[in-house]
CSV table of C-alpha atoms and ligand atoms in Angstrom, one decimal:
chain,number,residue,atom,x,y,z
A,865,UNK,CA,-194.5,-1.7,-65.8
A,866,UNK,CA,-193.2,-1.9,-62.0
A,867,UNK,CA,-190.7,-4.4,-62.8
A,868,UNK,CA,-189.3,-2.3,-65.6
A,869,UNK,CA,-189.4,1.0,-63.6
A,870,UNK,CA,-187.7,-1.2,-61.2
A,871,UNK,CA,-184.9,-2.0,-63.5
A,872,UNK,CA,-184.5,1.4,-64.4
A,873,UNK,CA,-184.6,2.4,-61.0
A,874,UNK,CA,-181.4,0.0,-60.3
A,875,UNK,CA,-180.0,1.1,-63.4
A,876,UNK,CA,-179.4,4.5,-62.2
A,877,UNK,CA,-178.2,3.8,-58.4
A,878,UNK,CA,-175.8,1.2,-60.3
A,879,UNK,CA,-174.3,4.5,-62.3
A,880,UNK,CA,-174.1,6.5,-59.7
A,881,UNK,CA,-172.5,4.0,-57.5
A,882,UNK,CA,-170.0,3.3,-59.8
A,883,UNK,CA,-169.5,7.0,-60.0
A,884,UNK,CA,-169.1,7.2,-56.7
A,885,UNK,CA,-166.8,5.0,-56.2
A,886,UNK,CA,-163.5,6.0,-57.1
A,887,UNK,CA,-160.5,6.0,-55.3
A,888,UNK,CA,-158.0,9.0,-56.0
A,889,UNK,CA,-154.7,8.9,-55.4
A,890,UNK,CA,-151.7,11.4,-55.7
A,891,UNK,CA,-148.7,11.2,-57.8
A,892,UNK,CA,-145.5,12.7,-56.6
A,893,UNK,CA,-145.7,15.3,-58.6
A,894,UNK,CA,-148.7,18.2,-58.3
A,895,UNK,CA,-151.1,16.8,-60.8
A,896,UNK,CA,-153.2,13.8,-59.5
A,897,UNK,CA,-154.7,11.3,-61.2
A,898,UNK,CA,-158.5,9.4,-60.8
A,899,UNK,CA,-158.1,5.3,-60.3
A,900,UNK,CA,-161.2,3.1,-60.2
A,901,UNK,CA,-161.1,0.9,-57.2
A,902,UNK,CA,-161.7,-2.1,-59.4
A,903,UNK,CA,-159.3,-1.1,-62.2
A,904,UNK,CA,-156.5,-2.9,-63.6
A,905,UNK,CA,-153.8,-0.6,-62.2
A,906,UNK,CA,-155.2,-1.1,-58.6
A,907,UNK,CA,-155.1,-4.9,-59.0
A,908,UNK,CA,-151.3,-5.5,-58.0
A,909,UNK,CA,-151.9,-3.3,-54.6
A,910,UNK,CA,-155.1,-4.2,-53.6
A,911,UNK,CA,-155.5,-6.1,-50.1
A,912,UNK,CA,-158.4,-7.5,-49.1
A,913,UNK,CA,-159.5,-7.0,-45.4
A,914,UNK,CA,-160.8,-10.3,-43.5
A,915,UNK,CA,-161.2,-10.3,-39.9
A,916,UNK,CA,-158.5,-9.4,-38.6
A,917,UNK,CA,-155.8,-10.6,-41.0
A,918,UNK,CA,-155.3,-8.4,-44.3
A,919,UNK,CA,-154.5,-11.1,-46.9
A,920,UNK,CA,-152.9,-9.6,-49.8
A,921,UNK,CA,-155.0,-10.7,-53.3
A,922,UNK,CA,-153.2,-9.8,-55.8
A,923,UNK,CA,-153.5,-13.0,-57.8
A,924,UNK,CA,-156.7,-14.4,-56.7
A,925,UNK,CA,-159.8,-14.8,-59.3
A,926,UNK,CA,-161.8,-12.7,-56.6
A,927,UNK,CA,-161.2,-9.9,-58.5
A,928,UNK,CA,-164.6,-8.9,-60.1
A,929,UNK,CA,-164.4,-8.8,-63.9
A,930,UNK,CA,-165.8,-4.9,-65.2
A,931,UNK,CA,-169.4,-4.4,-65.9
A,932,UNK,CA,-170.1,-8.3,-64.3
A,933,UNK,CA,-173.1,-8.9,-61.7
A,934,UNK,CA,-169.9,-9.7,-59.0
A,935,UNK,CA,-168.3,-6.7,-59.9
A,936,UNK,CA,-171.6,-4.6,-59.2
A,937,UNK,CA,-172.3,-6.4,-55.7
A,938,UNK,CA,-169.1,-5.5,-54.3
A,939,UNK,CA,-169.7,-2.0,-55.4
A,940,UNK,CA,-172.9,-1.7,-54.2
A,941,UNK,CA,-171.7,-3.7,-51.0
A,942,UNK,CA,-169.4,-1.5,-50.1
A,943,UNK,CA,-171.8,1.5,-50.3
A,944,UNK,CA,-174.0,0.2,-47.9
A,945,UNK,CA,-171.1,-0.4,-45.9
A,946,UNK,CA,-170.3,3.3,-45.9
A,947,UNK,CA,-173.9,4.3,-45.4
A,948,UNK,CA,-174.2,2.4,-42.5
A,949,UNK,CA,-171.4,3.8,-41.1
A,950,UNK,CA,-172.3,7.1,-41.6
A,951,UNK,CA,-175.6,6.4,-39.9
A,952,UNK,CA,-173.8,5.5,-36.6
A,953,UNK,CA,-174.2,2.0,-36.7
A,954,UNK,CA,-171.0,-0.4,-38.1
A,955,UNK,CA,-171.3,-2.8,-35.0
A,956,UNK,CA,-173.9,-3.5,-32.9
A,957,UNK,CA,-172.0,-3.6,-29.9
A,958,UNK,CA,-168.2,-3.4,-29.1
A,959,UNK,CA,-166.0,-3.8,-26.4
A,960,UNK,CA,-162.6,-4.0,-24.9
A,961,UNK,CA,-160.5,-6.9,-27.0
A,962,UNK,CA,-159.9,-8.4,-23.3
A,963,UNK,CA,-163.5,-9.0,-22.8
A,964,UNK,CA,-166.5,-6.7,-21.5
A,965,UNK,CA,-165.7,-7.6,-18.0
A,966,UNK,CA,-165.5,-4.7,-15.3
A,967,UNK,CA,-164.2,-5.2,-12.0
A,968,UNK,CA,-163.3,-3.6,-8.3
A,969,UNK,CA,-160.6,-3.8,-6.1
A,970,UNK,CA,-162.3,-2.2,-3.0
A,971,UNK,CA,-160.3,0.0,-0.9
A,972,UNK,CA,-156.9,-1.0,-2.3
A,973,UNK,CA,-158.3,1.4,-6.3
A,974,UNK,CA,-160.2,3.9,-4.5
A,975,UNK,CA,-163.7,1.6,-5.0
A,976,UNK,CA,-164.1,2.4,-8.5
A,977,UNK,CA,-164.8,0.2,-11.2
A,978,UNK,CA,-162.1,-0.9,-13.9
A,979,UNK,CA,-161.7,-2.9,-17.0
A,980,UNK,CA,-159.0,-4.1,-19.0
A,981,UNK,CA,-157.9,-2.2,-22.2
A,982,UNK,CA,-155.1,-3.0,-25.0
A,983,UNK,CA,-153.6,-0.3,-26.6
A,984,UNK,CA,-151.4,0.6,-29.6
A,985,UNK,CA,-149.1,-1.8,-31.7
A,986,UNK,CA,-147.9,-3.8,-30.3
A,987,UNK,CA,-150.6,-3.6,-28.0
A,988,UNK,CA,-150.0,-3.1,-24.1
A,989,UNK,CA,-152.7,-3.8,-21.6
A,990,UNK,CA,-154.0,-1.0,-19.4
A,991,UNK,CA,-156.1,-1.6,-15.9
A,992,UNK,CA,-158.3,1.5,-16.6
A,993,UNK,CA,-161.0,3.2,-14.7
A,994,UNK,CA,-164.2,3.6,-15.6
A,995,UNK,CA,-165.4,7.5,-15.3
A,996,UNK,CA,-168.7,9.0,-16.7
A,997,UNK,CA,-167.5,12.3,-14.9
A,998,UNK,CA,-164.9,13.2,-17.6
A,999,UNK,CA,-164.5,12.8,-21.2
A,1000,UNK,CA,-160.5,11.8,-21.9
A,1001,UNK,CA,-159.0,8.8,-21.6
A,1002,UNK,CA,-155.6,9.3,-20.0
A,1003,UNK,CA,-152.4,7.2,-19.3
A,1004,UNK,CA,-149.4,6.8,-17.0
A,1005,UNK,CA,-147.0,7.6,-19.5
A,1006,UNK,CA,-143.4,8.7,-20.3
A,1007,UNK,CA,-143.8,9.4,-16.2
A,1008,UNK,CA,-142.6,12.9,-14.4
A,1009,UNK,CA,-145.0,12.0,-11.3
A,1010,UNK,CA,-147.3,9.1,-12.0
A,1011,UNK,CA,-148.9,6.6,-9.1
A,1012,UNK,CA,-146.4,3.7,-8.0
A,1013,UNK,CA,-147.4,0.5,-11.0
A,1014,UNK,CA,-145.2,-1.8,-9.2
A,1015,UNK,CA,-148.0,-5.1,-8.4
A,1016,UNK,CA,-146.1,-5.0,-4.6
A,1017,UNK,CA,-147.8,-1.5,-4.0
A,1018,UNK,CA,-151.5,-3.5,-4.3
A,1019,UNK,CA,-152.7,-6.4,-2.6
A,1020,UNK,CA,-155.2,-7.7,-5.5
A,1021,UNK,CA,-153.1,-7.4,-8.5
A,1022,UNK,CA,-150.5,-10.6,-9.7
A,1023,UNK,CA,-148.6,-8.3,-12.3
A,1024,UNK,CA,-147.1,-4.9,-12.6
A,1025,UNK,CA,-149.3,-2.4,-14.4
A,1026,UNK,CA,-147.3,-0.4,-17.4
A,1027,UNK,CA,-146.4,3.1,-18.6
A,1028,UNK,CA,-147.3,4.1,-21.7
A,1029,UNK,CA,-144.3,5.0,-24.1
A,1030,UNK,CA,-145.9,6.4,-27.4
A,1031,UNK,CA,-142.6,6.3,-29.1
A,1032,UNK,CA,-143.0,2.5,-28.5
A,1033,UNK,CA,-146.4,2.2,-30.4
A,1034,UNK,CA,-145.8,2.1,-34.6
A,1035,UNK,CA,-149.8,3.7,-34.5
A,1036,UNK,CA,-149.3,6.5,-31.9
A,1037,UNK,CA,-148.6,9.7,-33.1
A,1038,UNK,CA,-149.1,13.6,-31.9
A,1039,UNK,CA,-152.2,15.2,-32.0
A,1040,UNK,CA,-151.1,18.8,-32.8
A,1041,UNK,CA,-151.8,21.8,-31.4
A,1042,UNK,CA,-154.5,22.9,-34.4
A,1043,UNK,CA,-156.5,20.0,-33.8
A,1044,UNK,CA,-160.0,20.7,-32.9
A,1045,UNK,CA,-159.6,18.8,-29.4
A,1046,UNK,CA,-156.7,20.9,-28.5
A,1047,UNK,CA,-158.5,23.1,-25.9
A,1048,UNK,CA,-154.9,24.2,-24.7
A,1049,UNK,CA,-154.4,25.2,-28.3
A,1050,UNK,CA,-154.4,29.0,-28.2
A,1051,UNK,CA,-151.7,29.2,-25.6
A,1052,UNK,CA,-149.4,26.8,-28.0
A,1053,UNK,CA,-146.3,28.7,-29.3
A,1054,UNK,CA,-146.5,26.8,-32.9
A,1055,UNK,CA,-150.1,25.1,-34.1
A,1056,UNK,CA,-147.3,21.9,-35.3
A,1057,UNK,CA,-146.7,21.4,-31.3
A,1058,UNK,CA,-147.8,18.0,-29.7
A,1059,UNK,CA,-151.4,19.6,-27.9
A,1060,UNK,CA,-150.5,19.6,-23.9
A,1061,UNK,CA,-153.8,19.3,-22.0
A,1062,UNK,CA,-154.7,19.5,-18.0
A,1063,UNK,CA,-157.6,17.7,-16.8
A,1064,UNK,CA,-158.7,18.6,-13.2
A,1065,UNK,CA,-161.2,16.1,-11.2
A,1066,UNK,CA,-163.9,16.9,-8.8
A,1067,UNK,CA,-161.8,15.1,-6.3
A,1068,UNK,CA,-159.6,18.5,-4.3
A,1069,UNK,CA,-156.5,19.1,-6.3
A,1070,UNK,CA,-156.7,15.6,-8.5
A,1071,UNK,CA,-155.2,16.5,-11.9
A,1072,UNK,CA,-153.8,14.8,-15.2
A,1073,UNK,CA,-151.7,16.5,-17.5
A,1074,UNK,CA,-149.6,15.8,-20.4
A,1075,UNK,CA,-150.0,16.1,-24.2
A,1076,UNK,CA,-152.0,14.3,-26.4
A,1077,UNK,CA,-151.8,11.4,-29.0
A,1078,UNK,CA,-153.8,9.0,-31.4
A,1079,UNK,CA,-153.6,5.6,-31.2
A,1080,UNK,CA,-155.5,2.4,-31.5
A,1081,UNK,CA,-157.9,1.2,-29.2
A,1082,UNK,CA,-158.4,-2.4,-29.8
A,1083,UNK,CA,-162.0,-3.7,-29.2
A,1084,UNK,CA,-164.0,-6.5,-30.5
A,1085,UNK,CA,-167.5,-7.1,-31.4
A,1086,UNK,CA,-169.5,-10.4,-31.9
A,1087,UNK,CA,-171.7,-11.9,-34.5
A,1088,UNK,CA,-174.7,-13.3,-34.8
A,1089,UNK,CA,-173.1,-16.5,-34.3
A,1090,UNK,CA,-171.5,-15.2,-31.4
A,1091,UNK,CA,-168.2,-15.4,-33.5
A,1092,UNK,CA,-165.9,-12.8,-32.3
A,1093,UNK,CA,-163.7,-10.5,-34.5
A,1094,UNK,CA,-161.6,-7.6,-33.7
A,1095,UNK,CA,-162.2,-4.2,-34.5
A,1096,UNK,CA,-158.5,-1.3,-34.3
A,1097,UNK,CA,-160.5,2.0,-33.2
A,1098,UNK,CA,-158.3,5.2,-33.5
A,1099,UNK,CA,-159.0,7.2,-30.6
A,1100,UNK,CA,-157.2,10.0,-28.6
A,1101,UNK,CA,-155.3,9.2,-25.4
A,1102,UNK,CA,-153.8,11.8,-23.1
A,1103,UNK,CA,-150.2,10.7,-22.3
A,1104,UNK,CA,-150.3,11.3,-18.6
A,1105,UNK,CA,-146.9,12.4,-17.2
A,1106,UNK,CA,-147.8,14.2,-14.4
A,1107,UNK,CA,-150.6,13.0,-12.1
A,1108,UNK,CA,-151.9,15.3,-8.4
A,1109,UNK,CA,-154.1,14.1,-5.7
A,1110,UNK,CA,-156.1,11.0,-5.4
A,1111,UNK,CA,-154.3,9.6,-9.0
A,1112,UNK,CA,-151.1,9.5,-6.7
A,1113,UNK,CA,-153.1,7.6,-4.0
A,1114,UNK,CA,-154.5,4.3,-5.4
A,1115,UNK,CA,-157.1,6.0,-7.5
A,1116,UNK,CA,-156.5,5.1,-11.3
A,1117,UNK,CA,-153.0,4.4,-11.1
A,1118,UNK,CA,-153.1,2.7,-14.7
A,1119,UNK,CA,-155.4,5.2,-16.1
A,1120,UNK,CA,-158.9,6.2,-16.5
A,1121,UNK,CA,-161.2,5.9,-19.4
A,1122,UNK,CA,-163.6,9.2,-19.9
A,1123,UNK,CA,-167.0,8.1,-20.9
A,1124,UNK,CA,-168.7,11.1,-20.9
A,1125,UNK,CA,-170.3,13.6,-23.5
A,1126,UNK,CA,-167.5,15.6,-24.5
A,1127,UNK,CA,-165.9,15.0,-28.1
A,1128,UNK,CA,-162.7,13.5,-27.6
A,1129,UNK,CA,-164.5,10.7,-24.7
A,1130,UNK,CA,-164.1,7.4,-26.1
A,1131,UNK,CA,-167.9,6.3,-27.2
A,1132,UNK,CA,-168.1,10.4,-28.8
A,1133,UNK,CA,-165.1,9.7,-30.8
A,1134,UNK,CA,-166.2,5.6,-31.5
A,1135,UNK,CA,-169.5,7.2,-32.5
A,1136,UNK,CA,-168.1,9.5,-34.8
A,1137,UNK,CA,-166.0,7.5,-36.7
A,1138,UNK,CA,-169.3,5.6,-37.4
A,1139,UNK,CA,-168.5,2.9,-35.8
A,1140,UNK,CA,-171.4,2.2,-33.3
A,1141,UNK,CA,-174.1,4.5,-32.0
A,1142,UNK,CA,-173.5,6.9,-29.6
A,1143,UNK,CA,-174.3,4.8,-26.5
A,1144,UNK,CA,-173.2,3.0,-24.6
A,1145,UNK,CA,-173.8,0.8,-21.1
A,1146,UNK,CA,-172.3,-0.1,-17.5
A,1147,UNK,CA,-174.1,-3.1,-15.7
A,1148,UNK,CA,-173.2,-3.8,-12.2
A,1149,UNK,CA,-173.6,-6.8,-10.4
A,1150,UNK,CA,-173.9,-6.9,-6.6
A,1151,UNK,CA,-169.9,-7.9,-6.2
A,1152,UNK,CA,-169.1,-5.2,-7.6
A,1153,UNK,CA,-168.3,-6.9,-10.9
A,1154,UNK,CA,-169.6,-5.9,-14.1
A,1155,UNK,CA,-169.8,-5.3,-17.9
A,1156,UNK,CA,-169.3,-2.3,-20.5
A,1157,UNK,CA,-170.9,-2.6,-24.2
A,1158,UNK,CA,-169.7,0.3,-26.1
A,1159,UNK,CA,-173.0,1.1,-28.9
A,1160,UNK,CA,-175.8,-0.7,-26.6
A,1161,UNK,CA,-179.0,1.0,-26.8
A,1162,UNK,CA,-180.4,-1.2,-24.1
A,1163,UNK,CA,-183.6,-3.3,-24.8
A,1164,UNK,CA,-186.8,-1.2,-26.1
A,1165,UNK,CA,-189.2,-2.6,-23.3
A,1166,UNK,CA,-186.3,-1.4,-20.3
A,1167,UNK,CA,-187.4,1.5,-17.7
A,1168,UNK,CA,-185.6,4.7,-18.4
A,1169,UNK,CA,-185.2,7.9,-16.6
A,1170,UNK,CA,-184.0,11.4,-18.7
A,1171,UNK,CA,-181.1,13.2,-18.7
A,1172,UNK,CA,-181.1,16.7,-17.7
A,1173,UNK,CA,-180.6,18.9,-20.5
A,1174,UNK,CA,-177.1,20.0,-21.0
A,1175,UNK,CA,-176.3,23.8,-20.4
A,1176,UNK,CA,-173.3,25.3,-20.0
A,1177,UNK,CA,-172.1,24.2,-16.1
A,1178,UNK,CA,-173.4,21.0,-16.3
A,1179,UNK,CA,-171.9,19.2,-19.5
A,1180,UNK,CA,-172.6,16.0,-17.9
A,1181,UNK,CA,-175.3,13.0,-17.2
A,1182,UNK,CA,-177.4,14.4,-15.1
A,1183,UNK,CA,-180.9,13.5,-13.1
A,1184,UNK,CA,-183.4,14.9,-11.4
A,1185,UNK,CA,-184.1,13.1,-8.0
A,1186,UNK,CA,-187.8,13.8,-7.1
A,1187,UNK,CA,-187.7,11.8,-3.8
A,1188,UNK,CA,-185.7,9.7,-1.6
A,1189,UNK,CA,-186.8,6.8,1.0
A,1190,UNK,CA,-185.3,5.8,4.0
A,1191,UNK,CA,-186.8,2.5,4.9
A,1192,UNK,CA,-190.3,3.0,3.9
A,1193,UNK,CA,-190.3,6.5,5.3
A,1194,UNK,CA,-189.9,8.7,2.3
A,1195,UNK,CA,-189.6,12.6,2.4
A,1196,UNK,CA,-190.9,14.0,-1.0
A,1197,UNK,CA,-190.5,17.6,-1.9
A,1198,UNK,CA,-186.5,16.9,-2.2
A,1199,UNK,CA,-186.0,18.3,-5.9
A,1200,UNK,CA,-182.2,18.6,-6.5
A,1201,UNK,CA,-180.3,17.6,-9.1
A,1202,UNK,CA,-177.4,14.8,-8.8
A,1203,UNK,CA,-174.6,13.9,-11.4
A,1204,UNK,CA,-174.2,10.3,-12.5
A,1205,UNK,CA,-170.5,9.7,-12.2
A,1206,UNK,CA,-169.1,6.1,-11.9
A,1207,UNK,CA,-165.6,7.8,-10.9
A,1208,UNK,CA,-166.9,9.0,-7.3
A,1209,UNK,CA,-166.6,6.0,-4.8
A,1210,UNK,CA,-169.5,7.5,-2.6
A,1211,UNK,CA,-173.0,9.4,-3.2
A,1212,UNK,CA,-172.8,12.8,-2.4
A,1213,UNK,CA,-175.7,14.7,-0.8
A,1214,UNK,CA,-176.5,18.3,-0.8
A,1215,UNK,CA,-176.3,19.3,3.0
A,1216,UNK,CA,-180.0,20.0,4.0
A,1217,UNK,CA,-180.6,16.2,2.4
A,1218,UNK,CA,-178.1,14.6,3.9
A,1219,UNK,CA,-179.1,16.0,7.4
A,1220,UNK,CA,-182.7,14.8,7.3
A,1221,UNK,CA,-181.5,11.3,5.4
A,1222,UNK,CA,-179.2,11.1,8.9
A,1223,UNK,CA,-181.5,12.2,11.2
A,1224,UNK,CA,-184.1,9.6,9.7
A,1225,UNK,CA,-181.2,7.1,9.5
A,1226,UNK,CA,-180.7,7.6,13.2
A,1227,UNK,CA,-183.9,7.1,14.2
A,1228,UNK,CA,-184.3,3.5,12.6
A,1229,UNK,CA,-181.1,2.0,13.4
A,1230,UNK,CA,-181.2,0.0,16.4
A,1231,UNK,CA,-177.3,0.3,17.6
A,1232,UNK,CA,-175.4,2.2,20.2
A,1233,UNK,CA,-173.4,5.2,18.5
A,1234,UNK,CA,-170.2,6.3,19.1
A,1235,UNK,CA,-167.8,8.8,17.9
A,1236,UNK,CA,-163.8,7.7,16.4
A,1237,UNK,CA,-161.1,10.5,16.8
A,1238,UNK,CA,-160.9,12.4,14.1
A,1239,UNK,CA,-163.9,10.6,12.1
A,1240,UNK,CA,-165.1,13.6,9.5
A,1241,UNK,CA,-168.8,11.5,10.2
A,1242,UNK,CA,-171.0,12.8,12.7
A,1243,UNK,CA,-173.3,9.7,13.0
A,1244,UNK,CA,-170.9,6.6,13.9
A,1245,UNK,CA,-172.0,3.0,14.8
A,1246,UNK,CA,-170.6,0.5,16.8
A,1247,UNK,CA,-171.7,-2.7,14.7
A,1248,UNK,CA,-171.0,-6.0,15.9
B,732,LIG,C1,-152.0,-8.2,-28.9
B,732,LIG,O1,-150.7,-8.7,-29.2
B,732,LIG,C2,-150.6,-10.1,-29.1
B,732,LIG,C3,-149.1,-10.5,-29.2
B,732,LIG,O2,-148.5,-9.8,-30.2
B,732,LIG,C4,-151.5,-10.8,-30.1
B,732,LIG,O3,-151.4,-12.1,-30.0
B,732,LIG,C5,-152.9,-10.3,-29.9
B,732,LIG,O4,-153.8,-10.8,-30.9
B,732,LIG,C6,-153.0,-8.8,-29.9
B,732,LIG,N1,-154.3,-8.3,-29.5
B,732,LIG,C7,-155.0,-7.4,-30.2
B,732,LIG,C8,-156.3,-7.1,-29.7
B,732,LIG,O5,-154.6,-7.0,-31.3
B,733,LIG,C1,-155.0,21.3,-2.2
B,733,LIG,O1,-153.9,22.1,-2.4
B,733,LIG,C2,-153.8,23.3,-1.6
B,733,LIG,C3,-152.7,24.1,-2.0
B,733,LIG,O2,-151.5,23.3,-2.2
B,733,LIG,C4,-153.8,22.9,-0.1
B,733,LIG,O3,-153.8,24.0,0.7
B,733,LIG,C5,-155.0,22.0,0.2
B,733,LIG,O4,-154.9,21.5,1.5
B,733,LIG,C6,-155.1,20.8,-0.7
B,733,LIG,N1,-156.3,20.0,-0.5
B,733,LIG,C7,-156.3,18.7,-0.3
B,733,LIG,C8,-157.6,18.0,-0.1
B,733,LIG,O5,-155.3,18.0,-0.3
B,734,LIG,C1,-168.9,-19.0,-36.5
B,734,LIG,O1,-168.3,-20.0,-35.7
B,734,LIG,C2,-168.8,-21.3,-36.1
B,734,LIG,C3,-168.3,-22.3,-35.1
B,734,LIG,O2,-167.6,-21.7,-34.1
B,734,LIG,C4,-168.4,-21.7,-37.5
B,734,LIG,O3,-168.9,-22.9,-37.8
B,734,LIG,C5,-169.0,-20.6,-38.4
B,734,LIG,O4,-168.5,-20.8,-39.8
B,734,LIG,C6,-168.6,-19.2,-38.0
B,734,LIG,N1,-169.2,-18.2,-38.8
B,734,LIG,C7,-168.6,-17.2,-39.4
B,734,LIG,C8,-169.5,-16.3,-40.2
B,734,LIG,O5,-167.4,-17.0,-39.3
């Protein structure tokens, strides 16, 4: 009885499978016409995707013959496929195709961290920085006023860094001024106009404005075998032509990579194509080096502490900090709430905290003070 209600079970998700699964295309003239994906007529265009490499099959026996078990499987194979996606959850983990390594340059980038992306087709390589503070991922591109890319401007870098040039990139293309992420939108003369967009940073008069494209983000991911494969993610990229402030003076000259909760940051829109979860992490070692996993949801037995909820001023990752300790010496009763933003080079205090932190600092430290010229710091050291 089980088995055959079993059986008649499969029987039915095998129907509506197969009626599921039909691919439509449109004729050249206004009436359109349904194709099954494993039909005859299909046969001559199909391509089969592989890795990386898209080997045409037209004459291959892996064609499933109608109605056969084969023919089933890769139906209900690919349904899975797509239900996974839609769950959030294609790969496990991905991250940039040049590797998941982060890195700092010190004083030289303006002490942030950075990693190594490839964009567009062919793709060009982009020294990015990492920023949880803001959500779009932004270029040097077709320049009016970008930072100096030129490697003789840096001490730590061997090459030039590059511009962007959508009209360059055979998978760029303009994200109008209709599309949802077009906040600039309303103020557009035609809804077909390439979206312009401003993005203004916490930093004093730090800005980066351009328009907006789509183009691919090339990331990989790794099996269980540790086998790596590549994964082309479209994503949206502001093409930065004019950059203000701190992105004319070493900070983010090549570009900085938004990871935070808006829709257009990369892991939202990586998420939403159902590519991975919506996660994802920064480690940091004690050089300064690190990595970024794009869909990690971190091991089940790690600590965690909660985000604030987000409300309209603070649409960012946000803590409460209940305490702070200087030495052993810690003063409770603090309460305030801090943003988590790996684009700030230095933690910023609210000023009643950071005059008892000082004043406790003081106390401790066992070296003669002293004051520079001009020094913005009120407690100096002389440390020899
Ligand atoms: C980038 O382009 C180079 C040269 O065309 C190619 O060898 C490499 O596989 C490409 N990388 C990605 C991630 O597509
Ligand atoms: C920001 O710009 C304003 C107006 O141009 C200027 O007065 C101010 O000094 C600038 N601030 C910084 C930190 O450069
Ligand atoms: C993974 O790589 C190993 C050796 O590097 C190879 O033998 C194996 O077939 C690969 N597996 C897949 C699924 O590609």
């Amino acid at each position: 009885m089980e088995f055959r209600f079993l059986v008649y079970l499969l029987t039915i998700i095998l129907i509506l499978l197969t009626r599921t699964s039909l691919a439509i295309t449109f004729s050249t003239s206004s009436s359109s016409k349904l194709i099954h994906r494993f039909s005859d007529e299909l046969k001559a265009f199909r391509v089969f995707k592989h890795g990386e490499k898209v080997i045409s099959d037209s004459s291959s026996s892996s064609w499933p013959k109608r109605k056969s078990v084969e023919y089933y499987e890769l139906l209900v194979n690919s349904d899975l496929q797509r239900q996974k996606m839609k769950l959030g959850a294609q790969y496990k983990f991905l991250f940039p195709s040049k590797g998941s390594k982060t890195m700092s340059f010190g004083n030289d980038f303006g002490w942030l961290h950075y990693t190594w992306v490839d964009i567009g087709t062919p793709n060009v390589s982009f020294l990015v920085a990492l920023d949880t503070g803001s959500d779009l991922l932004w270029l040097p591109c077709n320049c009016i006023q970008c930072a100096p890319l030129s490697a003789s401007y840096y001490s730590s870098l061997d090459r030039d860094l590059t511009e962007y040039s959508p009209s360059v990139s055979s998978t760029s293309k303009h994200l109008s001024c209709s599309h949802e992420f077009c906040e600039l939108g309303p103020n557009c003369k035609s809804p077909k106009q390439p979206c312009p967009y401003i993005a203004n940073y916490f930093s004093e008069n730090t800005s980066s404005s351009g328009f907006l494209v789509e183009d691919t983000l090339h990331l990989a991911t790794t099996d269980d075998h540790a086998n790596k494969s590549l994964v082309h993610a479209p994503i949206v990229i502001g093409c930065g032509r004019k950059q203000t402030g701190g992105y004319l003076d070493g900070i983010a000259p090549n570009g900085l990579i938004g990871l935070g909760l808006g829709d257009v940051s990369v892991p939202s829109v990586l998420a939403k194509a159902g590519l991975m979860h919506n996660s994802f992490s920064l480690c940091f070692n004690e050089d300064d080096s690190g990595r970024i996993f794009f869909g990690d949801q971190g091991a089940a037995t790690q600590q965690s502490t909660p985000f604030l909820p987000l409300n309209e001023i603070h649409m960012s990752y946000m803590v409460e900090v209940e305490g702070y300790c200087i030495g052993s010496s810690c003063l409770k009763q603090s309460g305030f709430q801090a943003q988590f933003d790996s684009g700030t080079s230095f933690t910023f205090l609210p000023d009643e905290v950071y005059k008892k932190v000082s004043v406790e600092f003081d106390k401790r430290v066992n070296v003669k003070r002293t004051s520079y010229e001009g020094s913005p710091w009120e407690y100096c050291y002389e440390a020899r």
